[in-house]
Amino acid sequence: MAWIALTLIAFALGVVLQARVGRSPLANPTLIATLLVAGVLLVGGVSHARYLEEVRPLTALLAPAIVALAVPMYRLRALLSRQWRSLVIGGLSGTLVGVGTDVLFSRLLGLSGEAQRSLLTAPATSPVALQLAQFTGAPPALAATLAVLSGLVGALILPGFLTLIGVRHALARGLAIGSVSHGVGTARAREEGELTGAASSIGMGLAALLVTLVVAGVGRG
């Protein structure tokens, strides 16, 4: 129970800090909670495996939370259905570029086989990455960690970068964020509006689908 309490308190502190400093990219509750909990784990010499075991009741809520992100999609289904071609093409192409970049740079940098296999599923949300780890042969903890890091980095960088290059349409912004930053990015996208959040949910779902198909194709190969 102590680790569950610590995790919830760390996230609550992140929410309070975000409310006080505004919409700074660094004031992300997930990022703040991750840094605080990681610091305690390092200082206390607690293994990641033990921490995961202690907070299993929390991680069990992750999948329902991801499913709940579909609520904005249902509310805006009429609008989204009119744009389905752009959404599908944009979401799949964005995720494909992300997967290709991960594979290319992991090989160029000479990363280990385990790291390469873990990066293959990083564009998908962490529950999907965990499930696919048994097929890719990647360490489940590493696959989930890289997926979370992918979401954090995307949530921190993408909104500002999209603004910098002039991407302001809600559907385009949401789709781009969700395609590579999944759940964490979608939570950030919802701060910009319900339409952006709905588009991000679609991007996240398409990313999970495409990554699963890529893993299936690699497995057959």
XYZ file of N, CA and C in Angstrom:
663
model
N 0.812 -1.211 0.000
C 0.000 0.000 0.000
C 0.850 1.267 0.000
N 2.051 1.168 0.564
C 2.905 2.348 0.657
C 3.287 2.860 -0.724
N 3.595 1.937 -1.645
C 4.000 2.354 -2.982
C 2.820 2.898 -3.775
N 1.641 2.358 -3.552
C 0.446 2.904 -4.203
C 0.199 4.328 -3.712
N 0.315 4.521 -2.402
C 0.116 5.855 -1.830
C 1.144 6.839 -2.370
N 2.406 6.396 -2.447
C 3.461 7.266 -2.957
C 3.181 7.670 -4.402
N 2.759 6.714 -5.216
C 2.478 6.993 -6.624
C 1.350 8.000 -6.773
N 0.283 7.812 -5.999
C -0.864 8.722 -6.077
C -0.500 10.118 -5.574
N 0.277 10.178 -4.498
C 0.695 11.479 -3.960
C 1.599 12.205 -4.957
N 2.512 11.458 -5.592
C 3.416 12.059 -6.573
C 2.628 12.636 -7.749
N 1.626 11.893 -8.199
C 0.813 12.387 -9.321
C -0.008 13.602 -8.893
N -0.545 13.561 -7.665
C -1.327 14.700 -7.159
C -0.459 15.952 -7.069
N 0.781 15.793 -6.647
C 1.713 16.929 -6.600
C 1.956 17.484 -8.005
N 2.033 16.574 -8.982
C 2.206 17.010 -10.359
C 1.019 17.816 -10.857
N -0.191 17.387 -10.490
C -1.403 18.112 -10.883
C -1.432 19.503 -10.253
N -1.071 19.578 -8.963
C -1.042 20.866 -8.272
C -0.016 21.792 -8.911
N 1.162 21.274 -9.220
C 2.206 22.089 -9.826
C 1.770 22.585 -11.206
N 1.130 21.707 -11.971
C 0.650 22.104 -13.297
C -0.378 23.231 -13.180
N -1.248 23.142 -12.197
C -2.269 24.173 -12.015
C -1.652 25.517 -11.632
N -0.511 25.462 -10.949
C 0.101 26.707 -10.491
C 0.958 27.380 -11.555
N 1.648 26.585 -12.358
C 2.572 27.173 -13.337
C 1.951 27.304 -14.722
N 0.725 26.794 -14.891
C 0.094 26.899 -16.200
C 0.434 25.719 -17.084
N 0.436 25.944 -18.407
C 0.572 24.852 -19.361
C 2.011 24.683 -19.837
N 2.947 24.798 -18.910
C 4.342 24.555 -19.261
C 4.531 23.080 -19.623
N 5.277 22.792 -20.694
C 5.495 21.393 -21.081
C 6.129 20.556 -19.974
N 6.937 21.202 -19.148
C 7.629 20.468 -18.088
C 6.713 20.181 -16.896
N 5.591 20.891 -16.808
C 4.666 20.678 -15.690
C 3.649 19.614 -16.062
N 4.153 18.461 -16.450
C 3.300 17.342 -16.823
C 3.175 16.418 -15.609
N 1.963 16.172 -15.109
C 1.815 15.353 -13.904
C 2.444 13.971 -14.020
N 2.331 13.354 -15.195
C 2.924 12.024 -15.375
C 4.440 12.088 -15.294
N 5.028 13.100 -15.922
C 6.485 13.268 -15.870
C 6.951 13.522 -14.443
N 6.269 14.408 -13.754
C 6.659 14.739 -12.384
C 6.546 13.520 -11.480
N 5.442 12.783 -11.603
C 5.263 11.586 -10.778
C 6.319 10.541 -11.094
N 6.650 10.385 -12.380
C 7.674 9.411 -12.784
C 9.026 9.751 -12.167
N 9.397 11.027 -12.233
C 10.690 11.440 -11.680
C 10.732 11.265 -10.163
N 9.652 11.616 -9.487
C 9.624 11.486 -8.033
C 9.701 10.029 -7.593
N 8.895 9.184 -8.222
C 8.888 7.766 -7.838
C 10.222 7.110 -8.195
N 10.750 7.444 -9.382
C 12.048 6.872 -9.781
C 13.142 7.274 -8.802
N 13.095 8.528 -8.342
C 14.094 8.980 -7.371
C 14.019 8.202 -6.073
N 12.808 7.955 -5.595
C 12.635 7.189 -4.357
C 13.110 5.749 -4.542
N 12.814 5.167 -5.698
C 13.250 3.795 -5.969
C 14.773 3.693 -5.981
N 15.424 4.690 -6.595
C 16.889 4.671 -6.661
C 17.507 4.854 -5.280
N 16.989 5.808 -4.531
C 17.532 6.066 -3.193
C 17.303 4.875 -2.272
N 16.143 4.261 -2.379
C 15.815 3.142 -1.503
C 16.336 1.807 -1.990
N 16.902 1.770 -3.196
C 17.424 0.521 -3.731
C 16.343 -0.509 -4.009
N 15.156 -0.027 -4.351
C 14.027 -0.916 -4.628
C 14.011 -1.260 -6.120
N 13.869 -2.524 -6.435
C 13.871 -2.947 -7.832
C 12.569 -2.563 -8.520
N 12.654 -2.413 -9.838
C 11.472 -2.082 -10.624
C 10.441 -3.209 -10.550
N 10.922 -4.443 -10.527
C 10.009 -5.597 -10.464
C 9.196 -5.570 -9.173
N 9.854 -5.244 -8.064
C 9.131 -5.189 -6.790
C 8.102 -4.067 -6.804
N 8.485 -2.926 -7.361
C 7.552 -1.802 -7.435
C 6.319 -2.172 -8.251
N 6.534 -2.814 -9.413
C 5.405 -3.219 -10.253
C 4.472 -4.176 -9.519
N 5.055 -5.057 -8.743
C 4.235 -6.007 -7.981
C 3.393 -5.283 -6.932
N 3.981 -4.276 -6.304
C 3.283 -3.554 -5.238
C 2.141 -2.686 -5.782
N 2.310 -2.155 -6.988
C 1.293 -1.241 -7.531
C 0.410 -1.927 -8.572
N 0.358 -3.251 -8.536
C -0.462 -3.986 -9.508
C -1.916 -3.530 -9.528
N -2.537 -3.218 -8.372
C -3.929 -2.713 -8.438
C -4.068 -1.447 -9.277
N -3.027 -0.601 -9.269
C -3.076 0.612 -10.090
C -2.918 0.289 -11.567
N -1.974 -0.581 -11.877
C -1.734 -0.915 -13.282
C -2.933 -1.640 -13.886
N -3.725 -2.309 -13.038
C -4.927 -2.985 -13.540
C -5.952 -1.981 -14.054
N -5.852 -0.737 -13.583
C -6.788 0.304 -14.018
C -6.349 0.976 -15.317
N -5.160 0.625 -15.791
C -4.623 1.296 -16.971
C -5.453 1.006 -18.218
N -5.792 -0.260 -18.414
C -6.564 -0.614 -19.609
C -7.942 0.048 -19.630
N -8.720 0.012 -18.534
C -10.004 0.727 -18.548
C -9.849 2.229 -18.798
N -8.757 2.808 -18.276
C -8.530 4.243 -18.495
C -8.299 4.536 -19.967
N -7.567 3.648 -20.647
C -7.331 3.829 -22.074
C -8.642 3.719 -22.843
N -9.467 2.743 -22.482
C -10.754 2.564 -23.152
C -11.643 3.790 -22.953
N -11.560 4.416 -21.781
C -12.388 5.586 -21.488
C -12.066 6.763 -22.399
N -10.879 6.763 -22.987
C -10.515 7.843 -23.900
C -11.358 7.823 -25.172
N -12.113 6.738 -25.380
C -12.976 6.655 -26.560
C -14.261 7.466 -26.398
N -14.543 7.961 -25.194
C -15.782 8.707 -24.967
C -15.882 9.940 -25.861
N -14.812 10.766 -25.982
C -14.905 11.913 -26.905
C -15.126 11.485 -28.357
N -14.577 10.348 -28.743
C -14.794 9.859 -30.094
C -16.276 9.596 -30.334
N -16.949 9.027 -29.349
C -18.382 8.748 -29.493
C -19.183 10.040 -29.571
N -18.837 11.004 -28.752
C -19.574 12.264 -28.751
C -19.433 13.002 -30.086
N -18.269 12.886 -30.710
C -17.997 13.611 -31.962
C -17.995 12.679 -33.167
N -18.716 11.563 -33.058
C -18.661 10.543 -34.101
C -19.131 11.059 -35.467
N -20.114 11.959 -35.482
C -20.607 12.474 -36.763
C -19.525 13.263 -37.487
N -18.844 14.134 -36.768
C -17.772 14.937 -37.368
C -16.598 14.063 -37.785
N -16.210 13.139 -36.913
C -15.060 12.287 -37.201
C -15.321 11.356 -38.382
N -16.565 10.907 -38.508
C -16.883 9.994 -39.610
C -16.745 10.682 -40.962
N -16.933 11.990 -41.006
C -16.787 12.722 -42.270
C -15.323 12.886 -42.651
N -14.448 12.738 -41.701
C -13.017 12.923 -41.950
C -12.243 11.612 -41.845
N -12.911 10.481 -41.990
C -12.277 9.201 -41.691
C -11.085 8.911 -42.590
N -11.134 9.324 -43.856
C -10.003 9.041 -44.755
C -8.737 9.753 -44.279
N -8.882 11.028 -43.983
C -7.718 11.796 -43.508
C -7.200 11.254 -42.186
N -8.122 10.865 -41.306
C -7.724 10.349 -40.003
C -6.968 9.034 -40.126
N -7.473 8.132 -40.953
C -6.826 6.832 -41.111
C -5.463 6.972 -41.784
N -5.416 7.726 -42.876
C -4.148 7.895 -43.598
C -3.116 8.607 -42.723
N -3.539 9.682 -42.070
C -2.616 10.436 -41.219
C -2.132 9.633 -40.031
N -3.058 8.930 -39.374
C -2.670 8.153 -38.203
C -1.725 7.023 -38.526
N -2.043 6.267 -39.568
C -1.194 5.127 -39.931
C 0.172 5.577 -40.443
N 0.191 6.627 -41.259
C 1.473 7.085 -41.788
C 2.354 7.657 -40.685
N 1.735 8.371 -39.731
C 2.524 8.914 -38.628
C 3.141 7.822 -37.777
N 2.361 6.798 -37.472
C 2.877 5.691 -36.674
C 3.938 4.910 -37.439
N 3.729 4.722 -38.742
C 4.701 3.990 -39.550
C 6.051 4.698 -39.572
N 6.019 6.015 -39.673
C 7.262 6.790 -39.622
C 7.922 6.628 -38.254
N 7.109 6.626 -37.191
C 7.653 6.451 -35.847
C 8.310 5.096 -35.654
N 7.646 4.044 -36.122
C 8.201 2.697 -36.011
C 9.488 2.594 -36.825
N 9.457 3.120 -38.046
C 10.646 3.061 -38.902
C 11.825 3.808 -38.311
N 11.536 4.962 -37.703
C 12.604 5.751 -37.074
C 13.212 5.011 -35.895
N 12.370 4.404 -35.075
C 12.866 3.641 -33.921
C 13.761 2.485 -34.368
N 13.309 1.761 -35.376
C 14.077 0.609 -35.865
C 15.399 1.061 -36.471
N 15.348 2.127 -37.288
C 16.553 2.597 -37.979
C 17.612 3.084 -37.000
N 17.213 3.964 -36.088
C 18.195 4.550 -35.182
C 18.699 3.540 -34.147
N 17.862 2.587 -33.750
C 18.340 1.577 -32.808
C 19.428 0.719 -33.441
N 19.322 0.490 -34.745
C 20.356 -0.278 -35.442
C 21.603 0.555 -35.690
N 21.395 1.823 -36.063
C 22.543 2.693 -36.305
C 23.354 2.928 -35.032
N 22.676 2.968 -33.904
C 23.354 3.194 -32.630
C 23.911 1.909 -32.034
N 23.639 0.789 -32.688
C 24.176 -0.483 -32.212
C 23.595 -0.941 -30.896
N 22.310 -0.671 -30.668
C 21.678 -1.092 -29.422
C 21.540 -2.606 -29.385
N 21.382 -3.125 -28.200
C 21.243 -4.565 -28.043
C 19.963 -5.064 -28.701
N 19.900 -6.370 -28.929
C 18.714 -6.958 -29.536
C 17.473 -6.736 -28.694
N 17.627 -6.832 -27.367
C 16.491 -6.612 -26.478
C 15.962 -5.190 -26.601
N 16.881 -4.217 -26.672
C 16.468 -2.819 -26.801
C 15.780 -2.582 -28.143
N 16.317 -3.175 -29.208
C 15.699 -3.018 -30.524
C 14.295 -3.586 -30.553
N 14.117 -4.756 -29.966
C 12.787 -5.373 -29.957
C 11.815 -4.575 -29.082
N 12.330 -3.975 -28.033
C 11.477 -3.169 -27.159
C 11.048 -1.878 -27.853
N 11.951 -1.280 -28.612
C 11.635 -0.044 -29.322
C 10.620 -0.271 -30.438
N 10.548 -1.487 -30.924
C 9.600 -1.794 -31.996
C 8.167 -1.502 -31.575
N 7.858 -1.701 -30.305
C 6.496 -1.493 -29.817
C 6.332 -0.185 -29.051
N 7.367 0.657 -29.022
C 7.294 1.906 -28.262
C 6.189 2.851 -28.741
N 5.877 2.921 -30.056
C 4.787 3.820 -30.475
C 3.405 3.384 -30.011
N 3.276 2.153 -29.534
C 1.977 1.685 -29.024
C 1.876 2.019 -27.542
N 0.658 2.062 -27.031
C 0.479 2.342 -25.614
C 1.026 1.194 -24.768
N 1.386 1.464 -23.521
C 2.104 0.489 -22.709
C 1.364 -0.838 -22.504
N 0.026 -0.874 -22.330
C -0.622 -2.189 -22.220
C -0.429 -3.041 -23.474
N -0.454 -2.400 -24.646
C -0.229 -3.132 -25.897
C 1.221 -3.591 -25.978
N 2.148 -2.724 -25.607
C 3.566 -3.082 -25.636
C 3.853 -4.273 -24.717
N 3.196 -4.280 -23.566
C 3.371 -5.403 -22.634
C 2.879 -6.714 -23.243
N 1.729 -6.673 -23.893
C 1.173 -7.884 -24.487
C 2.015 -8.367 -25.658
N 2.566 -7.428 -26.419
C 3.346 -7.807 -27.599
C 4.753 -8.270 -27.251
N 5.200 -7.963 -26.025
C 6.551 -8.356 -25.624
C 6.748 -9.863 -25.681
N 5.687 -10.626 -25.419
C 5.810 -12.079 -25.458
C 6.009 -12.604 -26.879
N 5.663 -11.792 -27.871
C 5.841 -12.205 -29.267
C 7.155 -11.683 -29.852
N 7.597 -10.508 -29.386
C 8.845 -9.956 -29.900
C 10.062 -10.505 -29.159
N 9.848 -11.072 -27.964
C 10.964 -11.552 -27.167
C 11.631 -10.446 -26.375
N 10.995 -9.275 -26.306
C 11.551 -8.157 -25.550
C 11.228 -8.309 -24.066
N 12.075 -7.808 -23.185
C 11.750 -7.826 -21.751
C 10.506 -6.984 -21.513
N 9.474 -7.533 -20.904
C 8.228 -6.776 -20.718
C 8.420 -5.433 -20.008
N 9.244 -5.423 -18.963
C 9.458 -4.181 -18.218
C 10.094 -3.112 -19.102
N 11.069 -3.520 -19.932
C 11.739 -2.566 -20.816
C 10.786 -2.073 -21.896
N 9.989 -2.974 -22.452
C 9.035 -2.588 -23.493
C 8.027 -1.576 -22.953
N 7.511 -1.830 -21.752
C 6.541 -0.912 -21.150
C 7.184 0.427 -20.801
N 8.413 0.373 -20.293
C 9.119 1.608 -19.924
C 9.364 2.488 -21.146
N 9.812 1.891 -22.237
C 10.071 2.665 -23.449
C 8.784 3.228 -24.038
N 7.688 2.486 -23.899
C 6.403 2.998 -24.379
C 5.982 4.223 -23.569
N 6.161 4.147 -22.255
C 5.823 5.282 -21.398
C 6.720 6.480 -21.718
N 8.022 6.235 -21.895
C 8.950 7.315 -22.235
C 8.600 7.951 -23.569
N 8.195 7.125 -24.524
C 7.769 7.639 -25.823
C 6.586 8.587 -25.658
N 5.628 8.181 -24.826
C 4.480 9.040 -24.579
C 4.855 10.334 -23.879
N 5.743 10.245 -22.898
C 6.159 11.437 -22.165
C 6.888 12.427 -23.067
N 7.835 11.923 -23.843
C 8.605 12.805 -24.730
C 7.688 13.460 -25.756
N 6.778 12.665 -26.322
C 5.851 13.224 -27.292
C 4.948 14.277 -26.687
N 4.443 14.009 -25.478
C 3.563 14.963 -24.816
C 4.297 16.262 -24.469
N 5.586 16.153 -24.197
C 6.375 17.333 -23.851
C 6.743 18.168 -25.074
N 7.107 17.493 -26.162
C 7.696 18.193 -27.310
C 6.682 18.515 -28.404
N 5.801 17.553 -28.714
C 4.961 17.690 -29.901
C 4.042 18.912 -29.916
N 3.306 19.221 -28.840
C 2.412 20.389 -28.919
C 3.138 21.667 -29.322
N 4.262 21.938 -28.687
C 5.031 23.134 -29.034
C 5.611 23.068 -30.430
N 6.089 21.896 -30.821
C 6.675 21.746 -32.161
C 5.614 21.936 -33.249
N 4.424 21.370 -33.036
C 3.353 21.532 -34.017
C 2.953 22.992 -34.156
N 2.926 23.714 -33.047
C 2.632 25.144 -33.104
C 3.724 25.881 -33.858
N 4.964 25.492 -33.616
C 6.112 26.149 -34.260
C 6.058 26.015 -35.775
N 5.649 24.851 -36.283
C 5.624 24.635 -37.736
C 4.272 25.000 -38.350
N 3.390 25.576 -37.542
C 2.144 26.110 -38.069
C 0.980 25.148 -38.142
N 1.043 24.016 -37.462
C -0.069 23.064 -37.446
C -1.010 23.459 -36.311
N -2.185 23.991 -36.674
C -3.108 24.497 -35.669
C -4.477 23.838 -35.720
N -4.755 23.071 -36.764
C -6.052 22.412 -36.868
C -6.172 21.345 -35.786
N -7.303 21.320 -35.107
C -7.482 20.420 -33.969
C -7.326 18.954 -34.352
N -7.889 18.550 -35.494
C -7.790 17.151 -35.915
C -6.347 16.772 -36.224
N -5.643 17.659 -36.927
C -4.253 17.367 -37.298
C -3.366 17.277 -36.064
N -3.550 18.198 -35.134
C -2.744 18.190 -33.920
C -3.016 16.937 -33.087
N -4.291 16.630 -32.897
C -4.632 15.460 -32.096
C -4.120 14.174 -32.702
N -4.272 14.041 -34.011
C -3.842 12.822 -34.684
C -2.332 12.638 -34.568
N -1.593 13.722 -34.764
C -0.136 13.647 -34.668
C 0.314 13.254 -33.270
N -0.313 13.842 -32.262
C 0.071 13.551 -30.880
C -0.278 12.112 -30.508
N -1.480 11.683 -30.837
C -1.907 10.338 -30.465
C -1.167 9.240 -31.191
N -0.718 9.516 -32.412
C -0.052 8.490 -33.215
C 1.282 8.059 -32.633
N 1.934 8.938 -31.901
C 3.258 8.609 -31.376
C 3.358 8.733 -29.859
N 2.350 9.348 -29.232
C 2.446 9.591 -27.787
C 1.353 8.905 -26.994
N 0.517 8.147 -27.655
C -0.571 7.330 -27.087
C -1.266 7.949 -25.871
N -1.384 7.211 -24.767
C -2.218 7.654 -23.655
C -1.769 8.954 -23.020
N -0.479 9.102 -22.754
C 0.029 10.326 -22.129
C -0.195 11.513 -23.058
N 0.077 11.301 -24.345
C -0.133 12.371 -25.314
C -1.597 12.722 -25.473
N -2.461 11.718 -25.422
C -3.893 11.973 -25.563
C -4.418 12.772 -24.379
N -3.925 12.475 -23.194
C -4.309 13.272 -22.024
C -3.881 14.728 -22.210
N -2.699 14.922 -22.780
C -2.229 16.291 -23.075
C -3.066 16.937 -24.172
N -3.437 16.160 -25.178
C -4.234 16.695 -26.281
C -5.613 17.144 -25.801
N -6.172 16.444 -24.836
C -7.500 16.806 -24.321
C -7.488 18.168 -23.652
N -6.316 18.604 -23.207
C -6.226 19.938 -22.620
C -6.486 21.019 -23.667
N -6.279 20.695 -24.942
C -6.499 21.660 -26.013
C -7.948 21.665 -26.483
N -8.728 20.678 -26.098
C -10.123 20.629 -26.505
C -10.588 19.212 -26.767
N -11.903 19.034 -26.766
C -12.459 17.696 -26.932
C -12.176 17.136 -28.316
N -12.196 17.974 -29.349
C -11.946 17.499 -30.713
C -10.500 17.028 -30.863
N -9.576 17.780 -30.317
C -8.166 17.371 -30.359
C -7.965 16.067 -29.610
N -8.622 15.927 -28.464
C -8.518 14.694 -27.695
C -9.110 13.507 -28.422
N -10.252 13.723 -29.112
C -10.875 12.636 -29.862
C -9.983 12.178 -31.016
N -9.403 13.134 -31.727
C -8.495 12.783 -32.820
C -7.265 12.051 -32.301
N -6.788 12.451 -31.127
C -5.643 11.788 -30.530
C -5.987 10.351 -30.139
N -7.208 10.129 -29.661
C -7.639 8.769 -29.329
C -7.639 7.884 -30.568
N -8.072 8.440 -31.692
C -8.057 7.682 -32.946
C -6.623 7.363 -33.345
N -5.746 8.355 -33.245
C -4.344 8.126 -33.577
C -3.719 7.055 -32.705
N -4.063 7.052 -31.419
C -3.543 6.056 -30.495
C -4.038 4.662 -30.862
N -5.322 4.550 -31.197
C -5.871 3.254 -31.581
C -5.264 2.721 -32.859
N -5.087 3.598 -33.837
C -4.471 3.183 -35.103
C -3.016 2.773 -34.883
N -2.338 3.469 -33.974
C -0.944 3.126 -33.672
C -0.854 1.721 -33.084
N -1.752 1.416 -32.149
C -1.759 0.079 -31.540
C -2.027 -0.987 -32.591
N -2.956 -0.695 -33.508
C -3.288 -1.650 -34.571
C -2.101 -1.868 -35.498
N -1.479 -0.781 -35.931
C -0.371 -0.906 -36.877
C 0.825 -1.612 -36.247
N 1.152 -1.261 -35.013
C 2.288 -1.908 -34.341
C 2.029 -3.399 -34.177
N 0.800 -3.765 -33.848
C 0.448 -5.178 -33.719
C 0.630 -5.909 -35.055
N 0.213 -5.272 -36.140
C 0.365 -5.879 -37.473
C 1.837 -6.008 -37.847
N 2.628 -5.002 -37.491
C 4.065 -5.064 -37.792
C 4.717 -6.198 -37.021
N 4.365 -6.352 -35.751
C 4.926 -7.435 -34.939
C 4.507 -8.782 -35.514
N 3.251 -8.892 -35.942
C 2.778 -10.146 -36.545
C 3.543 -10.447 -37.817
N 3.798 -9.421 -38.635
C 4.547 -9.609 -39.872
C 5.983 -10.018 -39.612
N 6.605 -9.370 -38.621
C 7.992 -9.729 -38.274
C 8.054 -11.149 -37.746
N 7.056 -11.526 -36.947
C 7.031 -12.878 -36.383
C 6.928 -13.938 -37.459
N 6.121 -13.663 -38.489
C 5.983 -14.628 -39.575
C 7.237 -14.696 -40.417
N 7.904 -13.505 -40.527
C 9.126 -13.473 -41.308
C 10.244 -14.218 -40.622
